[in-house]
Amino acid sequence: MRSVLRRLQPSRALPVALVATAFAVALTEPADARRRGHHRPAGGYNPPYAAMVVDVKSGRTLHAVNEDALRHPASITKVMTLYMLFEQMERGRFALDSELTVSAYAAAQSPSKLGLRPGSTIEVEDAIKALVTKSANDVACAIGENIGGSESRFAEMMTRKARSLGMSRTNFANASGLPDADQVTTARDLTILARAIQDRFPRYYRYFQTRSFAFRGRTIGNHNRLLGAVQGVDGIKTGYTRDSGFNLMTAARLDDRQIVAIVLGGKSGASRDRIMADLVRSTLPRAYAGNRQTPAVVEVAERARPAVVADAASRTRTQVASADADEVETTASTAISEPLDIMPSRTTTPGSAGMRRPASPLPSSAQAYAPAAIQPSFPAGGKSEARLASVDAPSRVEAPVRSVATPRITPTAWVIQLGAMDDEDKAKSMLAEARARAGGMLGKAAPYTVKVEHGGATLYRARFSGFSEQDDAQDACKALKRSGFSCFATRS
């Protein structure tokens, strides 16, 4: 468990006092507790704070505080739950009038909730509105179970979806945001989600503007007090647990300007709202008003990205002791193959690995995205590490990787890796796109691929050489992540 959280950490360490506080706090408060008693924590309440504002059209960061530090998302989790539901609706699996079945487990979730009975059903459209307004945990769990078969399975799907969007430090353990030590994210990751759900589902995004809705004789209001109160704000979601503090994801647009903003760890709902209102009023006028310069946030598969990005089974990992150092990869008994120079064009034969389940499966330790840098973790919640295998690979290597590449160039001391594809042309395409979008940051970097075979599957690691220092490699990765790529720095 500790290794899982360490690999999700960014490079900047949380103050020791905050870590000690996190260990001391009991995870007992319901997500988005609505009653006033839950909104007035005892004196001295000081949840860890983070915030970020991004200009949607330019991609420029307009404000950032602790944006890469791990935080609990609380009910902002439900934005991803709805992303997953909207995706199923887009595919035709569900319609607005489809019925979702409520299990006894879903019905037993802690408040805030609608109070649905086991065996009952709720229409999809009502379920959407219940999450947006009431932040109903029983409904969120029911959505997860109806999509994934179980909430735990759905949480794994959510985490994989987060990785595919570039949310490299986010892990989901449930569909609602109820307290769980494994449920972590960052302000930066949440800005990606806030943009992605608008870009991908403009037809359904309007539900986040719902002020209230009628359900079986009740009128349920929205917890988001900024709707209609702050000019330009059009959504999207609040969140609260004792550990997380008062969270808010906001989108705003005015006079051809558009931003997304995240505030995590407010001391009260009112103070969180004041902070967000001030951020919107101060940053929205500074946002770019011309045509959008940044591409829409899309998933990895849509950009022909990796089948397995950080093919973790191919190597053992050595954790760096320094709190601000990225994870360093070292080879085990089998050496990493030599790089292939990708500059000359040539024809390659795709390997046997499929996008999701290759004919000869990769080991379960293979992960979807590279781990982030190290930071003191939130307290472990007794969860099994095996449950998070799709997020963070265990150190055990099931079988060695056979080196099959021909040497062409000599990597520098540090390199960066964007992913591992099942076809070399896809790896080259990824590198070309990264160079085009990163500007001068990769001007002197040399793109190359590394071909490896494992269990009958052929993968091509997409890498850039040209970094003599670790800091330079990490800076390049940060720039790529801001452009929506996954990236990690490693010794060559």
Short mmCIF file of C-alpha atoms in Angstrom, two decimals:
data_model
loop_
_atom_site.label_atom_id
_atom_site.label_comp_id
_atom_site.label_asym_id
_atom_site.label_seq_id
_atom_site.Cartn_x
_atom_site.Cartn_y
_atom_site.Cartn_z
CA MET A 1 0.00 0.00 0.00
CA ARG A 2 2.77 2.44 0.94
CA SER A 3 4.58 1.76 -2.32
CA VAL A 4 1.37 2.39 -4.25
CA LEU A 5 0.90 5.80 -2.69
CA ARG A 6 4.59 6.72 -2.98
CA ARG A 7 4.46 6.16 -6.72
CA LEU A 8 1.45 8.41 -7.02
CA GLN A 9 3.22 11.27 -5.22
CA PRO A 10 4.48 14.46 -6.88
CA SER A 11 7.95 15.79 -6.19
CA ARG A 12 7.09 18.50 -3.66
CA ALA A 13 6.81 17.07 -0.11
CA LEU A 14 3.90 17.87 2.16
CA PRO A 15 4.91 19.47 5.44
CA VAL A 16 5.44 16.87 8.15
CA ALA A 17 2.73 18.46 10.24
CA LEU A 18 0.14 17.83 7.55
CA VAL A 19 1.13 14.19 7.26
CA ALA A 20 0.86 13.76 11.00
CA THR A 21 -2.54 15.41 10.90
CA ALA A 22 -3.70 13.08 8.14
CA PHE A 23 -2.72 10.07 10.22
CA ALA A 24 -4.57 11.40 13.24
CA VAL A 25 -7.87 12.19 11.53
CA ALA A 26 -10.53 9.49 11.56
CA LEU A 27 -12.22 8.83 8.24
CA THR A 28 -15.77 9.06 9.51
CA GLU A 29 -17.47 12.03 7.88
CA PRO A 30 -19.82 11.49 4.92
CA ALA A 31 -18.99 12.99 1.55
CA ASP A 32 -20.73 16.30 0.97
CA ALA A 33 -22.41 16.21 4.38
CA ARG A 34 -25.22 18.70 4.02
CA ARG A 35 -26.33 19.46 7.55
CA ARG A 36 -24.89 22.56 9.21
CA GLY A 37 -23.37 20.44 11.95
CA HIS A 38 -21.01 18.87 9.45
CA HIS A 39 -20.13 22.25 7.99
CA ARG A 40 -18.79 23.62 11.26
CA PRO A 41 -15.77 21.48 12.18
CA ALA A 42 -14.19 21.85 15.59
CA GLY A 43 -11.70 24.65 16.27
CA GLY A 44 -8.24 24.20 14.80
CA TYR A 45 -9.56 22.39 11.74
CA ASN A 46 -6.92 22.94 9.06
CA PRO A 47 -7.15 20.58 6.06
CA PRO A 48 -4.30 20.68 3.54
CA TYR A 49 -4.93 23.31 0.86
CA ALA A 50 -4.35 23.25 -2.91
CA ALA A 51 -5.68 25.24 -5.83
CA MET A 52 -5.20 25.69 -9.56
CA VAL A 53 -6.77 27.77 -12.33
CA VAL A 54 -6.19 26.98 -16.02
CA ASP A 55 -7.08 29.03 -19.08
CA VAL A 56 -9.00 26.56 -21.25
CA LYS A 57 -8.22 28.25 -24.57
CA SER A 58 -4.50 28.78 -24.09
CA GLY A 59 -3.67 26.06 -21.57
CA ARG A 60 -1.86 28.65 -19.46
CA THR A 61 -1.80 28.29 -15.69
CA LEU A 62 -3.31 31.42 -14.15
CA HIS A 63 -2.98 30.41 -10.50
CA ALA A 64 -1.41 27.46 -8.69
CA VAL A 65 -0.78 26.50 -5.07
CA ASN A 66 0.29 22.95 -4.14
CA GLU A 67 -1.16 21.87 -7.47
CA ASP A 68 0.77 18.57 -7.56
CA ALA A 69 0.30 17.60 -3.91
CA LEU A 70 -1.92 14.62 -3.17
CA ARG A 71 -5.34 15.44 -1.79
CA HIS A 72 -8.62 13.58 -1.23
CA PRO A 73 -11.21 14.55 -3.89
CA ALA A 74 -14.32 13.79 -1.77
CA SER A 75 -17.47 14.16 -3.88
CA ILE A 76 -15.62 15.72 -6.81
CA THR A 77 -15.09 12.01 -7.47
CA LYS A 78 -18.62 11.99 -8.86
CA VAL A 79 -17.49 14.04 -11.87
CA MET A 80 -15.51 11.00 -13.00
CA THR A 81 -18.43 8.72 -12.11
CA LEU A 82 -20.62 10.81 -14.43
CA TYR A 83 -17.89 10.85 -17.10
CA MET A 84 -18.04 7.06 -17.09
CA LEU A 85 -21.86 7.11 -17.25
CA PHE A 86 -21.90 9.64 -20.10
CA GLU A 87 -19.49 7.42 -22.01
CA GLN A 88 -21.83 4.44 -21.66
CA MET A 89 -24.74 6.60 -22.80
CA GLU A 90 -22.76 7.76 -25.82
CA ARG A 91 -22.13 4.11 -26.70
CA GLY A 92 -25.82 3.32 -26.48
CA ARG A 93 -25.71 1.09 -23.42
CA PHE A 94 -27.91 3.47 -21.40
CA ALA A 95 -30.49 6.11 -22.31
CA LEU A 96 -31.81 8.91 -20.10
CA ASP A 97 -34.86 6.81 -19.27
CA SER A 98 -32.94 3.57 -18.62
CA GLU A 99 -33.45 2.09 -15.17
CA LEU A 100 -30.51 1.51 -12.84
CA THR A 101 -30.95 -1.17 -10.19
CA VAL A 102 -30.09 -0.30 -6.59
CA SER A 103 -28.39 -3.08 -4.61
CA ALA A 104 -28.49 -3.50 -0.85
CA TYR A 105 -24.85 -2.42 -0.75
CA ALA A 106 -25.59 0.78 -2.68
CA ALA A 107 -28.63 1.53 -0.52
CA ALA A 108 -26.49 1.19 2.62
CA GLN A 109 -24.02 3.93 1.65
CA SER A 110 -23.51 6.77 4.12
CA PRO A 111 -25.15 10.17 3.55
CA SER A 112 -25.52 12.34 1.62
CA LYS A 113 -28.03 10.05 -0.14
CA LEU A 114 -31.48 9.81 -1.67
CA GLY A 115 -32.44 6.93 0.61
CA LEU A 116 -33.19 4.45 -2.18
CA ARG A 117 -34.39 1.00 -1.13
CA PRO A 118 -32.61 -2.24 -2.04
CA GLY A 119 -34.09 -3.68 -5.22
CA SER A 120 -35.55 -0.37 -6.35
CA THR A 121 -34.58 1.41 -9.55
CA ILE A 122 -33.79 4.97 -10.60
CA GLU A 123 -33.80 6.43 -14.10
CA VAL A 124 -30.46 7.52 -15.51
CA GLU A 125 -31.49 11.16 -15.83
CA ASP A 126 -32.63 11.29 -12.20
CA ALA A 127 -29.37 9.61 -11.20
CA ILE A 128 -27.37 12.30 -13.01
CA LYS A 129 -29.30 15.08 -11.30
CA ALA A 130 -29.02 13.35 -7.92
CA LEU A 131 -25.23 13.35 -8.20
CA VAL A 132 -25.01 16.94 -9.42
CA THR A 133 -27.33 18.41 -6.78
CA LYS A 134 -27.70 16.12 -3.76
CA SER A 135 -24.31 14.43 -4.30
CA ALA A 136 -26.09 11.19 -3.45
CA ASN A 137 -23.68 8.44 -2.47
CA ASP A 138 -26.20 5.64 -2.83
CA VAL A 139 -26.87 6.69 -6.41
CA ALA A 140 -23.15 7.01 -7.22
CA CYS A 141 -22.58 3.47 -5.96
CA ALA A 142 -25.55 2.20 -7.99
CA ILE A 143 -24.14 3.80 -11.15
CA GLY A 144 -20.80 2.12 -10.51
CA GLU A 145 -22.37 -1.28 -9.93
CA ASN A 146 -24.56 -1.06 -13.02
CA ILE A 147 -21.58 -0.15 -15.21
CA GLY A 148 -18.78 -2.22 -13.67
CA GLY A 149 -20.61 -5.06 -11.96
CA SER A 150 -19.26 -4.01 -8.56
CA GLU A 151 -18.13 -0.73 -7.09
CA SER A 152 -14.55 -1.94 -6.66
CA ARG A 153 -14.37 -3.01 -10.28
CA PHE A 154 -15.86 0.32 -11.33
CA ALA A 155 -13.23 2.16 -9.26
CA GLU A 156 -10.52 0.34 -11.18
CA MET A 157 -12.18 1.40 -14.41
CA MET A 158 -12.27 4.99 -13.16
CA THR A 159 -8.58 4.89 -12.37
CA ARG A 160 -7.71 3.54 -15.81
CA LYS A 161 -9.86 6.26 -17.36
CA ALA A 162 -8.03 8.87 -15.29
CA ARG A 163 -4.71 7.55 -16.61
CA SER A 164 -5.97 7.64 -20.19
CA LEU A 165 -6.85 11.31 -19.73
CA GLY A 166 -3.40 12.13 -18.34
CA MET A 167 -4.42 12.26 -14.66
CA SER A 168 -1.24 10.51 -13.62
CA ARG A 169 -1.51 10.98 -9.85
CA THR A 170 -5.17 10.09 -9.35
CA ASN A 171 -6.46 6.85 -7.85
CA PHE A 172 -10.10 5.96 -7.20
CA ALA A 173 -11.29 3.45 -4.62
CA ASN A 174 -15.04 4.13 -4.85
CA ALA A 175 -17.62 5.89 -7.01
CA SER A 176 -18.81 8.44 -4.46
CA GLY A 177 -15.81 10.02 -2.77
CA LEU A 178 -16.69 8.66 0.66
CA PRO A 179 -13.59 8.49 2.90
CA ASP A 180 -10.94 6.08 1.71
CA ALA A 181 -7.19 6.51 2.18
CA ASP A 182 -6.61 5.18 -1.35
CA GLN A 183 -8.82 7.83 -2.96
CA VAL A 184 -6.34 10.55 -3.97
CA THR A 185 -5.85 13.15 -6.67
CA THR A 186 -4.22 16.54 -7.28
CA ALA A 187 -5.52 19.96 -8.23
CA ARG A 188 -3.71 19.65 -11.56
CA ASP A 189 -5.33 16.30 -12.35
CA LEU A 190 -8.76 17.70 -11.55
CA THR A 191 -8.26 20.59 -13.99
CA ILE A 192 -7.74 17.94 -16.68
CA LEU A 193 -10.99 16.21 -15.70
CA ALA A 194 -12.87 19.52 -15.62
CA ARG A 195 -11.80 20.25 -19.19
CA ALA A 196 -12.24 16.68 -20.42
CA ILE A 197 -15.87 16.30 -19.38
CA GLN A 198 -16.78 19.54 -21.17
CA ASP A 199 -14.79 18.68 -24.29
CA ARG A 200 -16.05 15.11 -24.54
CA PHE A 201 -19.67 15.50 -23.45
CA PRO A 202 -20.95 19.03 -24.20
CA ARG A 203 -24.45 17.58 -24.61
CA TYR A 204 -24.49 16.24 -21.05
CA TYR A 205 -22.34 18.85 -19.36
CA ARG A 206 -25.41 21.09 -19.05
CA TYR A 207 -26.61 18.91 -16.18
CA PHE A 208 -23.93 20.47 -13.98
CA GLN A 209 -25.87 23.73 -14.26
CA THR A 210 -28.91 22.19 -12.55
CA ARG A 211 -30.01 24.36 -9.63
CA SER A 212 -32.59 21.91 -8.28
CA PHE A 213 -34.69 18.95 -9.33
CA ALA A 214 -37.89 17.27 -8.20
CA PHE A 215 -37.66 13.63 -7.12
CA ARG A 216 -40.63 11.66 -5.83
CA GLY A 217 -42.30 14.60 -4.18
CA ARG A 218 -39.12 16.32 -2.98
CA THR A 219 -37.31 19.33 -4.39
CA ILE A 220 -33.56 18.89 -4.06
CA GLY A 221 -31.25 21.89 -4.33
CA ASN A 222 -27.68 22.07 -5.57
CA HIS A 223 -24.83 22.28 -3.04
CA ASN A 224 -22.88 24.56 -5.41
CA ARG A 225 -23.64 28.05 -4.07
CA LEU A 226 -21.66 29.83 -6.80
CA LEU A 227 -24.18 28.96 -9.52
CA GLY A 228 -26.03 32.19 -10.21
CA ALA A 229 -23.99 34.06 -7.61
CA VAL A 230 -20.72 34.60 -9.49
CA GLN A 231 -20.83 35.91 -13.04
CA GLY A 232 -19.67 33.37 -15.59
CA VAL A 233 -19.79 30.27 -13.35
CA ASP A 234 -21.64 27.40 -15.05
CA GLY A 235 -20.75 24.42 -12.79
CA ILE A 236 -19.54 21.98 -11.73
CA LYS A 237 -19.10 20.08 -8.36
CA THR A 238 -18.55 20.43 -4.62
CA GLY A 239 -17.03 17.93 -2.20
CA TYR A 240 -16.37 17.47 1.49
CA THR A 241 -14.99 14.92 3.92
CA ARG A 242 -13.21 15.55 7.19
CA ASP A 243 -9.85 14.64 5.64
CA SER A 244 -10.32 16.51 2.38
CA GLY A 245 -11.77 19.74 3.69
CA PHE A 246 -14.18 21.67 1.50
CA ASN A 247 -13.48 21.14 -2.20
CA LEU A 248 -14.86 22.77 -5.32
CA MET A 249 -14.39 22.23 -9.05
CA THR A 250 -15.60 25.23 -11.06
CA ALA A 251 -15.91 26.13 -14.72
CA ALA A 252 -16.58 29.66 -15.86
CA ARG A 253 -16.87 31.47 -19.18
CA LEU A 254 -17.52 35.10 -20.01
CA ASP A 255 -16.85 37.35 -23.02
CA ASP A 256 -15.19 34.54 -25.02
CA ARG A 257 -12.93 33.66 -22.08
CA GLN A 258 -13.04 30.30 -20.35
CA ILE A 259 -11.34 28.84 -17.27
CA VAL A 260 -11.50 25.81 -15.02
CA ALA A 261 -10.59 26.20 -11.35
CA ILE A 262 -9.99 23.85 -8.44
CA VAL A 263 -9.97 24.62 -4.72
CA LEU A 264 -9.17 21.77 -2.32
CA GLY A 265 -9.00 21.87 1.46
CA GLY A 266 -11.19 24.84 2.34
CA LYS A 267 -11.77 25.29 6.07
CA SER A 268 -15.51 25.75 5.58
CA GLY A 269 -17.99 25.84 2.75
CA ALA A 270 -18.22 29.60 3.00
CA SER A 271 -14.46 30.20 2.97
CA ARG A 272 -14.02 27.79 0.06
CA ASP A 273 -16.70 29.66 -1.88
CA ARG A 274 -15.06 33.01 -1.14
CA ILE A 275 -11.69 31.75 -2.32
CA MET A 276 -13.18 30.35 -5.52
CA ALA A 277 -15.21 33.48 -6.21
CA ASP A 278 -12.09 35.60 -5.81
CA LEU A 279 -10.13 33.31 -8.13
CA VAL A 280 -12.81 33.43 -10.81
CA ARG A 281 -13.11 37.21 -10.65
CA SER A 282 -9.35 37.75 -10.73
CA THR A 283 -8.37 35.19 -13.38
CA LEU A 284 -11.28 35.10 -15.85
CA PRO A 285 -10.55 38.62 -17.18
CA ARG A 286 -6.93 37.52 -17.79
CA ALA A 287 -7.90 34.46 -19.83
CA TYR A 288 -7.37 34.38 -23.59
CA ALA A 289 -10.37 35.61 -25.59
CA GLY A 290 -9.33 34.48 -29.07
CA ASN A 291 -9.77 31.14 -30.80
CA ARG A 292 -8.83 28.11 -28.73
CA GLN A 293 -5.12 27.35 -29.04
CA THR A 294 -5.08 24.05 -27.17
CA PRO A 295 -6.53 20.78 -28.44
CA ALA A 296 -9.46 19.18 -26.69
CA VAL A 297 -8.58 16.81 -23.87
CA VAL A 298 -8.83 13.34 -25.35
CA GLU A 299 -8.09 9.88 -24.09
CA VAL A 300 -4.92 7.99 -24.87
CA ALA A 301 -6.66 5.49 -27.12
CA GLU A 302 -8.08 8.30 -29.23
CA ARG A 303 -4.56 9.60 -29.87
CA ALA A 304 -3.23 6.13 -30.68
CA ARG A 305 -1.38 6.16 -27.40
CA PRO A 306 0.10 3.26 -25.48
CA ALA A 307 -1.40 -0.12 -24.91
CA VAL A 308 0.90 -0.24 -21.89
CA VAL A 309 2.63 3.02 -21.17
CA ALA A 310 5.04 2.18 -18.40
CA ASP A 311 5.59 -1.49 -19.05
CA ALA A 312 6.51 -2.04 -15.46
CA ALA A 313 6.88 -5.80 -15.66
CA SER A 314 9.98 -5.32 -17.78
CA ARG A 315 12.10 -3.96 -14.93
CA THR A 316 12.49 -3.64 -11.21
CA ARG A 317 12.20 -0.25 -9.56
CA THR A 318 14.43 1.52 -7.08
CA GLN A 319 12.79 4.22 -5.00
CA VAL A 320 14.75 7.46 -4.55
CA ALA A 321 15.06 8.45 -0.91
CA SER A 322 14.87 12.18 -1.58
CA ALA A 323 11.35 13.54 -1.22
CA ASP A 324 11.69 15.67 -4.35
CA ALA A 325 13.19 13.04 -6.60
CA ASP A 326 11.34 11.09 -9.24
CA GLU A 327 11.36 7.33 -9.23
CA VAL A 328 14.50 5.92 -10.79
CA GLU A 329 14.33 2.74 -12.80
CA THR A 330 17.20 0.29 -12.83
CA THR A 331 17.58 -2.92 -14.76
CA ALA A 332 17.40 -6.31 -13.14
CA SER A 333 19.42 -9.29 -14.40
CA THR A 334 18.33 -8.58 -17.97
CA ALA A 335 19.65 -5.41 -19.56
CA ILE A 336 17.36 -2.88 -21.18
CA SER A 337 17.62 -3.11 -24.92
CA GLU A 338 19.55 -0.56 -26.91
CA PRO A 339 17.63 2.33 -28.46
CA LEU A 340 16.55 2.50 -32.05
CA ASP A 341 17.05 5.76 -33.89
CA ILE A 342 13.59 6.68 -35.19
CA MET A 343 14.66 9.47 -37.50
CA PRO A 344 14.99 7.30 -40.66
CA SER A 345 11.62 6.03 -41.86
CA ARG A 346 11.22 2.32 -42.19
CA THR A 347 8.48 -0.25 -42.15
CA THR A 348 7.81 -2.27 -39.04
CA THR A 349 5.57 -5.18 -38.27
CA PRO A 350 3.15 -4.59 -35.42
CA GLY A 351 3.68 -6.76 -32.39
CA SER A 352 1.12 -9.15 -31.03
CA ALA A 353 0.01 -6.97 -28.13
CA GLY A 354 -3.58 -5.75 -28.37
CA MET A 355 -4.80 -2.44 -27.05
CA ARG A 356 -6.40 -4.01 -23.99
CA ARG A 357 -5.97 -7.78 -23.85
CA PRO A 358 -3.09 -9.13 -25.98
CA ALA A 359 -3.24 -12.64 -27.35
CA SER A 360 -0.39 -13.51 -25.00
CA PRO A 361 -1.35 -11.36 -22.01
CA LEU A 362 1.08 -9.01 -20.35
CA PRO A 363 1.59 -9.75 -16.65
CA SER A 364 -0.85 -8.14 -14.25
CA SER A 365 1.92 -5.89 -13.00
CA ALA A 366 1.93 -3.93 -16.25
CA GLN A 367 0.39 -0.54 -15.62
CA ALA A 368 -1.40 2.01 -17.72
CA TYR A 369 0.62 5.06 -16.80
CA ALA A 370 3.96 5.96 -15.37
CA PRO A 371 4.19 6.69 -11.65
CA ALA A 372 4.59 10.22 -10.40
CA ALA A 373 7.26 11.58 -8.12
CA ILE A 374 7.54 10.77 -4.43
CA GLN A 375 5.80 12.63 -1.60
CA PRO A 376 4.77 11.63 1.93
CA SER A 377 1.64 9.54 1.64
CA PHE A 378 -1.78 9.75 3.19
CA PRO A 379 -2.37 7.09 5.85
CA ALA A 380 -2.94 3.59 4.60
CA GLY A 381 -6.47 2.37 4.92
CA GLY A 382 -5.83 -1.34 5.05
CA LYS A 383 -6.52 -1.84 1.36
CA SER A 384 -4.89 -4.65 -0.54
CA GLU A 385 -2.14 -3.63 -2.94
CA ALA A 386 -3.35 -6.31 -5.31
CA ARG A 387 -6.54 -4.30 -5.78
CA LEU A 388 -4.44 -1.44 -7.20
CA ALA A 389 -2.43 -3.55 -9.61
CA SER A 390 -3.77 -1.64 -12.59
CA VAL A 391 -2.53 1.61 -11.03
CA ASP A 392 0.87 0.78 -9.66
CA ALA A 393 2.92 -2.27 -10.45
CA PRO A 394 4.39 -4.38 -7.64
CA SER A 395 8.14 -4.72 -7.53
CA ARG A 396 7.97 -8.42 -8.37
CA VAL A 397 8.99 -9.17 -11.95
CA GLU A 398 7.23 -12.22 -13.30
CA ALA A 399 9.52 -12.84 -16.25
CA PRO A 400 12.56 -11.15 -17.76
CA VAL A 401 12.25 -8.99 -20.84
CA ARG A 402 14.31 -10.10 -23.82
CA SER A 403 16.31 -7.35 -25.49
CA VAL A 404 15.86 -7.38 -29.23
CA ALA A 405 16.78 -3.88 -30.44
CA THR A 406 19.80 -2.89 -32.50
CA PRO A 407 21.94 -0.04 -31.11
CA ARG A 408 21.73 3.18 -33.13
CA ILE A 409 22.26 6.06 -30.68
CA THR A 410 23.68 6.39 -27.19
CA PRO A 411 21.21 7.75 -24.62
CA THR A 412 22.30 10.47 -22.23
CA ALA A 413 22.46 9.95 -18.47
CA TRP A 414 18.77 10.76 -18.13
CA VAL A 415 15.94 10.09 -20.57
CA ILE A 416 12.18 10.55 -20.47
CA GLN A 417 9.58 7.97 -21.46
CA LEU A 418 6.12 8.82 -22.75
CA GLY A 419 4.76 5.32 -23.17
CA ALA A 420 5.08 1.88 -24.71
CA MET A 421 3.12 1.04 -27.84
CA ASP A 422 2.27 -2.20 -29.56
CA ASP A 423 3.55 -0.80 -32.87
CA GLU A 424 6.69 1.23 -33.59
CA ASP A 425 4.92 3.64 -35.93
CA LYS A 426 2.53 4.53 -33.10
CA ALA A 427 5.48 5.16 -30.79
CA LYS A 428 7.08 7.42 -33.42
CA SER A 429 3.82 9.26 -33.91
CA MET A 430 3.56 9.88 -30.18
CA LEU A 431 7.10 11.27 -30.08
CA ALA A 432 6.49 13.52 -33.08
CA GLU A 433 3.29 14.88 -31.54
CA ALA A 434 5.04 15.47 -28.21
CA ARG A 435 7.88 17.38 -29.86
CA ALA A 436 5.43 19.51 -31.84
CA ARG A 437 3.40 20.43 -28.77
CA ALA A 438 6.29 20.89 -26.33
CA GLY A 439 7.94 23.65 -28.34
CA GLY A 440 11.54 24.50 -27.49
CA MET A 441 11.59 22.25 -24.42
CA LEU A 442 12.41 19.24 -26.65
CA GLY A 443 14.33 21.17 -29.28
CA LYS A 444 17.63 19.43 -28.53
CA ALA A 445 16.18 16.13 -27.37
CA ALA A 446 16.63 13.04 -29.54
CA PRO A 447 13.55 10.83 -29.99
CA TYR A 448 14.07 7.10 -30.11
CA THR A 449 12.27 3.84 -29.48
CA VAL A 450 13.28 0.77 -27.51
CA LYS A 451 11.90 -2.54 -28.69
CA VAL A 452 11.24 -5.19 -26.03
CA GLU A 453 9.52 -8.55 -26.07
CA HIS A 454 7.77 -10.15 -23.16
CA GLY A 455 5.49 -13.16 -23.06
CA GLY A 456 5.09 -13.09 -26.84
CA ALA A 457 4.10 -9.42 -26.88
CA THR A 458 6.23 -6.82 -28.66
CA LEU A 459 6.31 -3.29 -27.25
CA TYR A 460 8.08 -0.11 -28.35
CA ARG A 461 9.01 2.33 -25.64
CA ALA A 462 8.75 5.94 -26.79
CA ARG A 463 11.62 7.97 -25.31
CA PHE A 464 13.59 11.19 -25.62
CA SER A 465 17.33 11.35 -24.91
CA GLY A 466 19.32 14.53 -24.36
CA PHE A 467 19.17 15.17 -20.61
CA SER A 468 22.38 15.16 -18.60
CA GLU A 469 20.67 16.12 -15.34
CA GLN A 470 17.63 14.70 -13.57
CA ASP A 471 16.12 18.18 -13.12
CA ASP A 472 16.22 18.81 -16.86
CA ALA A 473 14.43 15.55 -17.58
CA GLN A 474 11.80 16.27 -14.93
CA ASP A 475 11.23 19.77 -16.30
CA ALA A 476 10.64 18.32 -19.75
CA CYS A 477 8.13 15.86 -18.30
CA LYS A 478 6.29 18.65 -16.51
CA ALA A 479 5.96 20.54 -19.78
CA LEU A 480 4.64 17.44 -21.54
CA LYS A 481 2.13 16.73 -18.78
CA ARG A 482 0.76 20.23 -19.15
CA SER A 483 0.12 19.35 -22.79
CA GLY A 484 -1.79 16.20 -21.81
CA PHE A 485 0.97 13.61 -22.19
CA SER A 486 2.09 11.09 -19.62
CA CYS A 487 5.79 11.13 -18.90
CA PHE A 488 8.41 10.03 -16.40
CA ALA A 489 12.14 10.56 -16.10
CA THR A 490 14.49 7.60 -15.74
CA ARG A 491 18.20 6.85 -15.87
CA SER A 492 19.28 5.44 -19.20
#
